């Protein structure tokens, strides 16, 4: 038996020696090499469950399974692949074959445990690793190609990082200009301006201040060398605070009584003739009925009384050239503000409350009470209206009467108008899109038709009190695009985008232009103020749209169209303000009453009109200065006469504003400074003569402003203004360095003047 076993053993040994090559399995191996060698079950992770207990670095597969990390590994031990860039370099050097045979790549773990593949690895394991290396090389090649393409694109259009420039002036304080550049070679643009505690987008008029950089720098040196000019400005600032404090005291203590009926009739008529033709807020037959009942009844409805006071305040702002009823108007606005601030909510969710809130916003802008913050209050009103369902068309809600349907549409239309205009004026994003509402525009109906069943809408060419509101609604989508482009922080419009929006804005306005011409011929007196207001709005939007490229247009002819557009629109705005007696573009001849309405709107009120004129004034000055300093001609260029006339008219206009109650002298100071600057350039003043003239202009402006402010106090209290300043010393300049180093103390957060640099 033992001999037979030995015989079999010798035969098997001879067979093994005659067949040195092992028989291969037809199915591919699914286990890792170590598990297959030990003939144990493998879970096919990398590393697998068995290799994790012994040596994880030896866990390799002959095939190429998904590289799934073992769930049993600690989360802080991620697998790190070999250095792909090194492998790619080795392959390019044609040494990968030999290096892979001699030394296998290492697997590095986060715990710094590093092991090399042992030399007793089977050939199949080395072949598997070679296959993985080849796949990794192909992946690296793709990434390298993609990275090269992106690098070439970035070199062709280099991204420009935002820049922040700071400008400190003795007159205006500290400005922070946030600039951004386009990737297509566009000029650096001032995206936002930070002044004091507020940030303004490009639609705010202060966006033109960065273009005055060299002028501000030069004037700063002149003023520091002549501190008397700064002392005069300090006196005016102190006097303005006294005037405002006295006004607030009088308006807060005086009982907000309604004036005599004959005066009240005139004020109500002023409102109906002007702002009600632009913003449809009231249903006039209902208001007139309650108004007549007010004078015969001893019991007054408080909600109606608040509305009446606000209407009177708005009408008082254009009642005369000097706004003589300002204190009464302020008291009416304060009373309405107190009424709406009462902690009563559910009972205020009515159409009448929406009307009162709109009248309050308009009255604040006309009277000059926190008008620079209208945008904030308008946003609150927008949300209140949405909470009441005004953003849904009434036809999609419960059944309503024609009166309710049309009043909801009119009020929502006015809310939209208030929001878009206040956002543009404040330099803020509108925070509203066309997808946020589906309320239809109001229909072209007279107020009397709303009291009947099934009113028939009149043709768009036939004038009603709602006609201008309907036309402005057609301009809302494009104006919304412009405001978003200028003020959204992530907007990145190119110059082609600017031109496209300009075309769309002009096309839309031309589409309704024929309608306005018909209004001017059939209802000249009723439509005059509304059409003038529409002209101002259109020119303000066009100017703001092209203004970011105005500075670059002086050196780059690519933006010549923007330069021409900004200049012409600014001239139109200045004509509306300085020469209100000229017929507007629709051919309507104004009546004396119409002329007074427009002139007083620009000189006595605040807000949108004041910002538009400030912007236009600065544009005209910059254009004149640019023409006079143009070195491309052998002879000095002569600016257009209309530009020179507008530059001179600005000073007179700012004086009229102060005579009408404006307390900020900066507008007058600016106009005087620039007027003298232009005259000095025209007569080719020397480097010594020009600074002297500028400083003298500032001194004269301060003196004129102080005289006007002094007369305001004398009218209110009957005492000399100098008595109010006895406790202040402005004769010595010992504190001048602190004044220059801390401009925000002098022009700080307490400065809420209407014509502030940050208005």
XYZ file of C-alpha atoms in Angstrom:
759
model
C 0.000 0.000 0.000
C 2.743 2.390 0.838
C 4.438 1.581 -2.382
C 1.315 2.433 -4.346
C 0.968 5.819 -2.646
C 4.515 6.666 -3.404
C 3.945 5.744 -7.014
C 0.970 8.139 -7.244
C 2.907 10.931 -5.587
C 5.765 10.603 -8.057
C 3.303 10.644 -11.011
C 1.603 13.815 -9.773
C 4.975 15.514 -9.353
C 5.930 14.596 -12.895
C 2.601 16.003 -14.189
C 3.148 19.286 -12.382
C 6.613 19.617 -13.810
C 5.310 18.862 -17.318
C 2.498 21.507 -16.955
C 4.099 24.564 -15.369
C 1.265 26.910 -16.485
C -1.797 26.816 -14.212
C -5.218 26.539 -15.774
C -7.060 29.948 -15.819
C -10.636 30.449 -14.719
C -13.028 31.564 -17.379
C -14.966 33.902 -15.050
C -13.163 37.068 -13.940
C -12.134 37.167 -10.335
C -14.393 39.306 -8.148
C -12.342 39.106 -4.960
C -9.215 41.027 -4.255
C -5.899 39.256 -4.784
C -5.107 38.560 -1.074
C -8.598 37.149 -0.367
C -8.522 35.005 -3.476
C -5.114 33.721 -2.518
C -6.301 32.828 0.998
C -9.635 31.561 -0.397
C -11.802 33.663 1.956
C -14.961 35.697 1.269
C -14.315 39.265 0.113
C -16.847 42.136 0.350
C -15.187 43.902 -2.647
C -14.610 47.210 -0.912
C -11.319 49.080 -1.146
C -9.772 48.053 1.170
C -11.957 45.009 1.824
C -13.020 43.762 5.239
C -10.268 41.168 5.482
C -7.437 43.425 4.332
C -8.512 46.092 6.831
C -7.660 43.603 9.580
C -4.259 42.700 8.138
C -2.603 45.043 5.643
C -4.947 47.492 3.788
C -2.244 48.529 1.351
C -2.134 45.042 -0.229
C -5.841 45.104 -1.177
C -5.770 45.224 -4.993
C -7.981 43.728 -7.693
C -7.029 42.051 -10.941
C -10.048 43.664 -12.622
C -11.257 47.254 -12.100
C -14.170 47.320 -9.627
C -15.671 50.628 -8.353
C -13.396 52.285 -5.846
C -15.824 52.054 -2.931
C -14.463 53.006 0.426
C -15.129 50.613 3.251
C -17.901 51.825 5.550
C -16.025 50.408 8.518
C -13.177 52.865 8.084
C -13.144 55.912 10.296
C -14.505 59.061 8.587
C -11.276 60.878 9.328
C -9.228 58.421 7.259
C -10.142 59.144 3.639
C -8.255 57.429 0.884
C -5.873 59.680 -1.020
C -5.007 58.684 -4.569
C -1.406 58.659 -5.804
C 0.162 61.829 -7.175
C -1.452 62.053 -10.600
C 0.766 64.844 -11.875
C 3.898 62.839 -11.041
C 2.545 59.809 -12.819
C 1.647 61.901 -15.835
C 5.172 63.301 -15.946
C 6.637 59.825 -15.741
C 4.542 58.690 -18.662
C 5.664 61.623 -20.778
C 9.266 60.699 -19.998
C 8.602 57.130 -21.303
C 9.773 55.603 -18.035
C 6.421 54.442 -16.668
C 6.918 50.792 -17.717
C 10.121 50.263 -15.804
C 9.137 52.308 -12.787
C 5.831 50.476 -12.390
C 7.636 47.124 -12.388
C 10.271 48.131 -9.909
C 8.230 50.196 -7.487
C 4.450 50.255 -7.205
C 2.693 53.529 -6.323
C 2.011 54.109 -2.681
C -1.377 54.591 -1.006
C -1.306 57.411 1.538
C -3.809 57.719 4.362
C -4.577 60.694 6.532
C -2.906 59.060 9.528
C 0.433 59.134 7.651
C 0.517 55.339 7.418
C 2.532 54.604 4.252
C 3.463 51.183 2.873
C 4.938 50.004 -0.383
C 3.810 47.013 -2.357
C 5.901 44.032 -1.379
C 8.100 42.493 -4.052
C 6.373 39.107 -3.562
C 3.161 40.418 -5.174
C 1.762 38.149 -7.893
C 2.187 39.293 -11.522
C -1.588 39.604 -11.826
C -1.618 42.167 -9.002
C 1.039 44.273 -10.703
C -0.875 44.106 -13.964
C -4.037 45.293 -12.204
C -2.190 48.244 -10.712
C -0.715 49.073 -14.128
C -4.247 49.206 -15.564
C -5.368 51.641 -12.850
C -2.395 53.876 -13.508
C -3.253 54.018 -17.195
C -6.846 55.061 -16.437
C -5.666 57.748 -14.036
C -3.279 59.107 -16.671
C -6.126 59.424 -19.190
C -8.185 61.302 -16.602
C -5.274 63.676 -15.870
C -4.871 64.360 -19.601
C -8.532 65.415 -19.883
C -8.264 67.703 -16.871
C -5.085 69.288 -18.233
C -6.733 70.010 -21.584
C -9.784 71.584 -19.918
C -7.606 73.673 -17.587
C -5.547 74.959 -20.521
C -8.685 76.038 -22.356
C -10.008 77.873 -19.314
C -6.650 79.566 -18.785
C -6.604 80.779 -22.384
C -10.141 82.150 -22.013
C -9.232 83.957 -18.814
C -6.203 85.524 -20.501
C -8.379 86.709 -23.383
C -10.951 88.283 -21.020
C -9.282 88.913 -17.668
C -11.630 89.167 -14.723
C -11.327 92.436 -12.861
C -11.595 92.406 -9.112
C -13.793 95.046 -7.486
C -12.016 98.135 -6.235
C -12.924 100.467 -3.395
C -11.762 104.066 -3.557
C -12.183 106.562 -0.750
C -12.561 110.299 -1.215
C -12.621 112.626 1.772
C -13.897 116.179 1.306
C -14.412 119.026 3.713
C -17.817 119.838 2.229
C -19.366 116.439 1.580
C -17.608 114.149 4.022
C -16.206 110.725 3.161
C -17.262 108.828 0.032
C -16.472 105.173 -0.667
C -16.757 104.293 -4.359
C -17.189 100.595 -5.103
C -15.945 100.169 -8.636
C -16.262 97.221 -10.998
C -14.906 96.553 -14.476
C -16.388 94.616 -17.349
C -14.637 91.662 -18.954
C -15.112 93.089 -22.417
C -12.957 96.134 -22.163
C -15.611 98.410 -20.695
C -14.458 101.209 -18.403
C -14.405 100.943 -14.654
C -17.849 101.754 -13.330
C -18.906 102.967 -9.912
C -21.313 100.231 -8.919
C -22.274 101.703 -5.545
C -21.366 104.683 -3.396
C -21.197 104.432 0.383
C -21.727 107.766 2.102
C -22.123 108.075 5.843
C -24.426 105.187 6.779
C -26.133 104.606 3.431
C -25.293 102.818 0.205
C -26.534 104.099 -3.151
C -26.775 102.318 -6.475
C -26.052 103.782 -9.892
C -29.515 105.295 -10.387
C -28.971 107.706 -7.486
C -27.696 111.114 -8.540
C -24.698 110.738 -6.240
C -23.322 108.224 -8.731
C -21.903 111.154 -10.700
C -19.708 112.257 -7.776
C -16.841 109.867 -8.716
C -16.564 111.768 -12.007
C -15.802 114.905 -9.984
C -12.733 113.326 -8.379
C -10.102 115.709 -9.720
C -12.276 118.746 -9.030
C -12.954 117.646 -5.455
C -9.265 117.022 -4.873
C -8.299 120.445 -6.212
C -10.991 122.275 -4.261
C -9.950 120.503 -1.079
C -6.530 122.128 -1.245
C -8.023 125.580 -1.886
C -10.402 125.279 1.057
C -7.715 124.080 3.441
C -5.585 127.091 2.560
C -8.578 129.406 3.114
C -10.396 128.093 6.215
C -12.752 131.094 6.324
C -14.849 129.405 3.660
C -15.219 126.311 5.826
C -16.107 128.413 8.848
C -18.880 130.062 6.831
C -20.215 126.652 5.896
C -20.142 125.627 9.553
C -22.244 128.646 10.436
C -24.798 127.780 7.759
C -24.969 124.206 8.977
C -25.535 125.303 12.548
C -28.170 127.792 11.445
C -29.950 125.145 9.348
C -30.211 122.862 12.372
C -31.748 125.676 14.380
C -34.324 126.312 11.647
C -35.248 122.641 11.384
C -35.512 122.233 15.148
C -37.789 125.271 15.350
C -39.979 123.994 12.529
C -40.315 120.629 14.213
C -41.209 122.282 17.503
C -43.887 124.448 15.907
C -45.332 121.668 13.758
C -45.471 119.279 16.711
C -47.173 121.681 19.105
C -49.544 123.493 16.743
C -52.966 121.889 16.506
C -53.393 120.486 12.998
C -56.580 122.394 12.282
C -58.139 122.579 8.843
C -57.985 126.171 7.490
C -60.978 128.220 6.409
C -63.085 126.751 3.622
C -61.977 129.202 0.944
C -58.322 128.348 1.612
C -59.050 124.653 1.863
C -60.893 124.758 -1.465
C -57.823 126.177 -3.189
C -55.519 123.589 -1.636
C -57.782 120.692 -2.614
C -58.001 122.051 -6.148
C -54.207 122.291 -6.285
C -53.935 118.623 -5.455
C -56.635 117.469 -7.893
C -55.139 119.523 -10.734
C -51.628 118.153 -10.300
C -50.700 114.988 -8.438
C -54.069 113.260 -8.666
C -53.712 113.399 -12.458
C -50.438 111.442 -12.132
C -51.174 109.109 -9.206
C -54.760 107.883 -9.044
C -55.420 107.544 -5.323
C -58.862 108.986 -4.579
C -62.289 108.493 -6.112
C -63.050 112.163 -6.500
C -66.899 112.056 -6.449
C -66.775 110.165 -3.148
C -64.117 112.488 -1.748
C -65.997 115.608 -2.819
C -69.184 114.297 -1.210
C -67.407 113.668 2.101
C -65.615 116.999 1.794
C -68.858 118.949 1.503
C -70.370 117.023 4.390
C -67.337 117.866 6.488
C -68.227 121.573 6.502
C -71.846 121.110 7.540
C -71.452 118.371 10.134
C -70.119 118.750 13.638
C -69.141 115.091 13.826
C -66.122 114.262 11.688
C -64.946 110.843 10.602
C -61.334 110.533 11.768
C -60.217 108.451 8.775
C -61.543 111.034 6.318
C -60.074 113.900 8.347
C -56.617 112.328 8.046
C -57.029 112.028 4.273
C -58.174 115.638 4.027
C -55.172 116.906 5.969
C -52.789 115.053 3.666
C -54.512 116.424 0.571
C -54.216 119.928 2.033
C -50.506 119.396 2.779
C -49.811 118.326 -0.804
C -51.806 121.235 -2.202
C -50.009 123.682 0.120
C -46.614 122.710 -1.335
C -47.516 124.365 -4.654
C -49.852 127.076 -3.373
C -47.300 129.895 -3.709
C -43.674 130.443 -4.685
C -42.409 130.521 -1.093
C -44.323 127.603 0.442
C -45.659 129.935 3.111
C -47.866 127.219 4.644
C -44.965 124.868 5.341
C -45.474 124.720 9.124
C -49.164 123.894 8.714
C -48.365 121.292 6.092
C -45.803 119.677 8.391
C -48.313 119.557 11.247
C -50.873 117.826 8.981
C -48.301 115.233 7.939
C -47.232 114.581 11.539
C -50.856 114.101 12.569
C -51.412 111.590 9.759
C -48.196 109.760 10.643
C -49.332 109.439 14.261
C -52.716 108.130 13.155
C -51.243 105.396 10.965
C -48.704 104.463 13.656
C -51.413 103.483 16.141
C -51.309 99.779 17.140
C -54.535 98.931 15.331
C -54.178 96.434 12.524
C -57.174 94.382 11.419
C -59.559 97.310 11.230
C -57.054 99.198 9.024
C -57.033 96.576 6.265
C -59.290 98.609 3.997
C -59.122 100.468 0.713
C -59.327 103.738 2.618
C -56.244 102.874 4.666
C -54.276 102.083 1.478
C -55.337 105.481 0.097
C -54.204 107.222 3.285
C -50.831 105.464 3.233
C -50.240 106.521 -0.384
C -51.204 110.110 0.387
C -48.767 110.090 3.315
C -45.874 108.973 1.092
C -46.677 111.663 -1.452
C -47.098 114.340 1.235
C -43.762 113.468 2.850
C -42.038 113.870 -0.505
C -43.743 117.188 -1.263
C -43.327 118.720 2.190
C -39.818 117.334 2.741
C -40.274 115.080 5.763
C -37.981 112.075 5.553
C -38.344 112.072 1.774
C -35.020 110.274 1.338
C -36.532 107.244 3.100
C -39.709 106.981 1.023
C -38.356 103.816 -0.595
C -38.358 102.039 2.786
C -41.936 103.048 3.574
C -43.094 102.211 0.050
C -41.766 98.679 0.508
C -43.795 98.301 3.685
C -46.914 99.527 1.905
C -46.277 97.071 -0.941
C -46.304 94.167 1.489
C -49.423 95.463 3.193
C -51.197 95.600 -0.162
C -50.072 92.071 -1.039
C -51.375 90.875 2.321
C -54.750 92.309 1.310
C -54.640 90.645 -2.104
C -54.117 93.747 -4.223
C -51.495 91.885 -6.267
C -54.193 89.547 -7.604
C -56.579 90.855 -10.224
C -60.040 91.442 -8.701
C -61.653 89.335 -11.431
C -59.872 86.307 -9.920
C -61.134 87.038 -6.411
C -64.624 87.175 -4.927
C -67.282 89.005 -6.925
C -66.902 92.766 -6.528
C -68.643 95.875 -7.749
C -67.135 97.909 -10.631
C -66.099 100.515 -8.070
C -64.166 97.979 -5.972
C -62.574 96.359 -9.016
C -61.292 99.591 -10.515
C -60.202 101.154 -7.241
C -58.129 98.090 -6.405
C -56.506 98.214 -9.836
C -55.831 101.939 -9.575
C -54.348 101.702 -6.099
C -52.140 98.739 -7.020
C -50.957 100.653 -10.075
C -50.055 103.637 -7.877
C -48.271 101.383 -5.380
C -46.157 99.979 -8.210
C -45.375 103.493 -9.423
C -44.386 104.665 -5.939
C -42.096 101.685 -5.468
C -40.298 101.899 -8.806
C -39.779 105.678 -8.615
C -38.638 105.646 -4.989
C -36.221 102.776 -5.700
C -34.755 104.637 -8.671
C -34.457 107.850 -6.678
C -32.889 106.115 -3.655
C -30.509 104.028 -5.763
C -31.961 100.789 -4.409
C -33.107 97.560 -6.060
C -36.864 97.510 -6.768
C -37.273 94.094 -5.077
C -40.235 93.476 -7.367
C -40.751 91.574 -10.598
C -43.569 91.236 -13.106
C -44.089 87.663 -11.903
C -45.102 88.876 -8.448
C -48.549 90.086 -9.502
C -51.245 89.597 -12.136
C -53.401 92.651 -11.448
C -54.410 94.252 -14.739
C -53.870 97.971 -15.434
C -56.804 100.234 -14.630
C -59.334 100.819 -17.370
C -59.783 104.189 -19.053
C -62.905 105.209 -17.127
C -64.075 108.465 -15.601
C -64.694 108.413 -11.872
C -68.442 108.840 -12.370
C -68.582 105.646 -14.446
C -67.451 103.557 -11.498
C -70.775 104.198 -9.771
C -72.736 102.569 -12.598
C -73.213 98.925 -13.522
C -71.235 97.640 -16.478
C -69.259 100.788 -17.366
C -67.933 100.903 -20.932
C -64.239 101.723 -21.220
C -63.330 104.774 -23.288
C -60.727 104.659 -26.087
C -57.125 105.091 -25.024
C -56.888 108.276 -27.083
C -59.684 109.916 -25.087
C -58.423 111.701 -22.005
C -59.629 110.806 -18.523
C -58.060 111.357 -15.110
C -56.615 107.847 -15.399
C -55.109 108.186 -18.883
C -51.607 109.153 -17.749
C -51.542 106.390 -15.140
C -52.394 103.847 -17.837
C -49.634 105.186 -20.074
C -47.071 105.041 -17.268
C -48.068 101.424 -16.602
C -47.002 100.585 -20.161
C -43.558 101.981 -19.309
C -43.318 100.001 -16.064
C -41.666 96.808 -17.439
C -38.790 98.616 -19.146
C -38.279 100.988 -16.202
C -38.162 97.979 -13.911
C -35.412 96.466 -16.084
C -33.398 99.691 -15.992
C -33.605 100.060 -12.214
C -32.683 96.410 -11.680
C -29.694 96.692 -14.012
C -28.374 99.804 -12.294
C -28.940 98.849 -8.663
C -28.853 95.059 -8.297
C -25.486 94.060 -6.856
C -25.139 91.049 -9.178
C -26.154 92.731 -12.426
C -23.477 92.547 -15.128
C -24.932 94.290 -18.138
C -22.647 95.115 -21.043
C -22.762 98.235 -23.161
C -24.825 96.279 -25.684
C -27.370 95.720 -22.904
C -27.479 99.462 -22.219
C -28.162 100.212 -25.876
C -30.873 97.553 -26.040
C -32.661 98.959 -22.991
C -32.351 102.477 -24.406
C -34.005 101.333 -27.622
C -36.784 99.581 -25.750
C -37.396 102.603 -23.508
C -37.578 105.030 -26.422
C -39.749 102.712 -28.511
C -42.261 102.287 -25.702
C -42.371 106.012 -25.035
C -42.837 106.810 -28.716
C -45.724 104.352 -28.820
C -47.631 106.410 -26.249
C -46.331 109.775 -27.538
C -49.167 110.150 -30.047
C -51.607 109.675 -27.211
C -50.023 112.509 -25.214
C -50.125 114.814 -28.224
C -53.828 114.205 -28.512
C -54.281 114.947 -24.813
C -52.372 118.225 -25.268
C -54.685 119.292 -28.099
C -58.005 118.250 -26.545
C -57.394 118.784 -22.803
C -54.359 121.100 -22.507
C -55.065 122.462 -19.040
C -55.946 119.126 -17.445
C -53.087 117.145 -18.982
C -50.281 119.726 -18.794
C -48.857 118.852 -15.377
C -49.133 115.103 -15.942
C -47.365 115.205 -19.309
C -44.616 117.420 -17.903
C -44.144 114.927 -15.104
C -43.944 112.081 -17.599
C -41.218 113.925 -19.530
C -39.188 114.303 -16.338
C -39.490 110.607 -15.513
C -38.419 109.494 -19.007
C -35.409 111.816 -19.140
C -34.341 110.816 -15.638
C -34.340 107.137 -16.626
C -32.459 107.781 -19.861
C -29.839 109.850 -18.061
C -29.326 107.266 -15.333
C -29.081 104.449 -17.873
C -26.223 106.047 -19.844
C -24.492 107.937 -17.034
C -22.087 105.094 -16.077
C -20.440 105.479 -19.519
C -20.485 109.273 -19.586
C -17.005 109.712 -18.104
C -15.452 107.149 -20.465
C -17.055 108.823 -23.480
C -14.639 111.762 -23.275
C -11.724 109.488 -24.194
C -13.400 106.584 -25.973
C -15.559 107.401 -29.021
C -17.274 104.044 -28.624
C -19.512 105.653 -25.979
C -20.246 108.848 -27.921
C -23.937 107.983 -28.103
C -24.144 107.775 -24.310
C -22.465 111.158 -23.987
C -24.892 112.800 -26.407
C -27.882 111.148 -24.749
C -26.883 112.157 -21.228
C -26.281 115.776 -22.254
C -29.544 116.185 -24.146
C -31.647 114.583 -21.412
C -29.946 116.715 -18.759
C -30.691 119.838 -20.763
C -34.340 118.830 -21.026
C -34.529 118.357 -17.267
C -32.890 121.728 -16.645
C -35.364 123.415 -18.996
C -38.251 121.839 -17.106
C -36.888 123.271 -13.863
C -35.323 126.597 -14.866
C -37.653 127.593 -17.728
C -41.017 126.096 -16.895
C -42.718 128.563 -19.230
C -41.531 126.858 -22.413
C -44.008 124.587 -24.214
C -43.302 120.901 -23.784
C -42.522 118.513 -26.614
C -46.183 117.696 -27.202
C -46.978 121.237 -28.340
C -49.244 122.276 -25.467
C -49.282 125.990 -24.649
C -49.309 126.376 -20.857
C -51.703 128.596 -18.924
C -50.424 130.801 -16.077
C -51.807 128.298 -13.585
C -50.026 125.456 -15.353
C -46.750 127.390 -15.280
C -47.064 128.039 -11.558
C -47.815 124.382 -10.844
C -44.710 123.134 -12.637
C -42.389 125.844 -11.340
C -43.487 125.341 -7.723
C -43.289 121.571 -8.051
C -39.587 121.858 -8.872
C -38.684 124.610 -6.409
C -40.843 123.955 -3.348
C -41.034 120.163 -3.170
C -38.386 117.510 -2.664
C -37.610 113.951 -3.635
C -37.626 112.756 -7.229
C -37.571 116.204 -8.843
C -34.739 117.515 -6.670
C -32.515 114.516 -7.362
C -33.115 114.725 -11.110
C -32.125 118.398 -11.222
C -29.034 117.847 -9.092
C -27.905 115.129 -11.483
C -28.572 117.264 -14.558
C -26.689 120.230 -13.079
C -23.547 118.190 -12.487
C -23.700 116.604 -15.945
C -23.898 119.998 -17.655
C -20.944 121.335 -15.682
C -18.816 118.275 -16.467
C -19.600 118.568 -20.174
C -18.642 122.253 -20.289
C -15.421 121.546 -18.416
C -14.608 118.660 -20.739
C -15.090 120.812 -23.824
C -12.959 123.630 -22.455
C -10.138 121.279 -21.493
C -10.183 119.361 -24.778
C -6.598 119.344 -26.082
C -7.395 117.764 -29.440
C -8.059 121.184 -30.991
C -5.539 123.952 -31.694
C -7.996 126.585 -30.458
C -10.080 126.543 -27.324
C -13.524 125.066 -27.935
C -16.563 127.210 -27.219
C -19.269 125.311 -25.334
C -22.836 125.417 -26.560
C -24.741 128.523 -25.417
C -27.577 126.441 -23.977
C -25.100 124.569 -21.784
C -23.594 127.819 -20.499
C -27.053 129.278 -19.861
C -28.138 126.198 -17.916
C -24.966 126.345 -15.831
C -25.651 129.972 -14.927
C -29.360 129.344 -14.215
C -28.504 126.676 -11.651
C -27.297 129.226 -9.096
C -30.506 131.289 -9.337
C -32.603 128.144 -9.078
C -30.887 126.982 -5.877
C -31.422 130.440 -4.361
C -35.130 130.164 -5.185
C -35.185 126.761 -3.483
C -33.750 128.264 -0.304
C -36.208 131.142 -0.439
C -38.950 128.494 -0.593
C -37.689 126.891 2.618
C -34.672 124.748 1.703
C -32.186 124.794 4.599
C -29.163 123.125 2.992
C -26.675 125.563 1.499
C -24.626 122.908 -0.304
C -26.649 123.153 -3.502
C -26.088 126.899 -3.732
C -22.428 126.476 -2.823
C -21.948 123.850 -5.515
C -23.687 125.892 -8.223
C -21.687 129.009 -7.339
C -18.422 127.089 -7.294
C -18.992 125.495 -10.704
C -20.242 128.708 -12.292
C -17.052 130.532 -11.298
C -14.968 127.554 -12.383
C -16.454 127.656 -15.888
C -15.991 131.407 -16.166
C -12.378 131.046 -15.097
C -11.755 128.420 -17.770
C -13.416 130.611 -20.417
C -11.147 133.560 -19.686
C -8.131 131.259 -19.276
C -7.459 132.200 -15.673
C -3.991 131.462 -14.359
C -3.216 128.829 -11.759
C -3.225 131.534 -9.074
C -6.348 133.386 -10.231
C -8.630 130.360 -10.484
C -8.253 129.197 -6.836
C -8.861 132.731 -5.586
C -12.054 132.987 -7.592
C -13.304 129.627 -6.382
C -12.707 130.436 -2.736
C -14.426 133.788 -3.170
C -17.440 132.053 -4.750
C -17.725 129.727 -1.758
C -17.583 132.652 0.659
C -20.276 134.561 -1.223
C -22.517 131.497 -1.380
C -22.140 130.973 2.360
C -23.008 134.618 3.041
C -26.100 134.498 0.815
C -27.227 131.241 2.359
C -26.731 132.566 5.871
C -28.868 135.630 5.080
C -31.732 133.431 3.893
C -31.501 131.120 6.912
C -31.412 134.131 9.223
C -34.601 135.478 7.684
C -36.298 132.085 8.236
C -35.645 132.268 11.967
C -36.715 135.904 12.124
C -40.023 135.019 10.462
C -40.702 132.202 12.900
C -39.524 133.787 16.127
C -38.844 137.480 15.555
C -35.276 137.427 16.928
C -31.909 137.781 15.305
C -30.247 134.653 14.067
C -26.929 135.770 15.543
C -28.470 135.511 19.003
C -28.907 131.823 18.366
C -25.182 131.436 17.623
C -23.743 133.433 20.526
C -22.711 130.256 22.310
C -20.763 129.070 19.253
C -17.334 130.418 18.398
C -16.329 130.448 14.747
C -13.697 133.179 14.851
C -10.651 131.059 15.672
C -9.350 128.154 13.673
C -7.878 126.185 16.560
C -10.233 123.282 15.939
C -9.806 123.231 12.175
C -7.576 120.094 12.033
C -10.196 118.104 13.939
C -12.819 119.407 11.577
C -10.949 118.119 8.542
C -10.064 114.807 10.142
C -13.609 114.080 11.301
C -15.929 115.244 8.538
C -18.656 112.866 9.637
C -18.931 114.724 12.935
C -19.819 117.918 11.120
C -21.852 116.248 8.377
C -22.866 113.191 10.352
C -26.002 111.165 10.768
C -27.907 114.137 12.212
C -27.709 115.807 8.816
C -31.057 115.070 7.168
C -31.235 118.058 4.882
C -33.332 117.783 1.761
C -30.462 118.605 -0.555
C -27.927 116.499 1.291
C -25.128 114.822 -0.611
C -26.772 111.515 0.225
C -30.341 112.450 -0.757
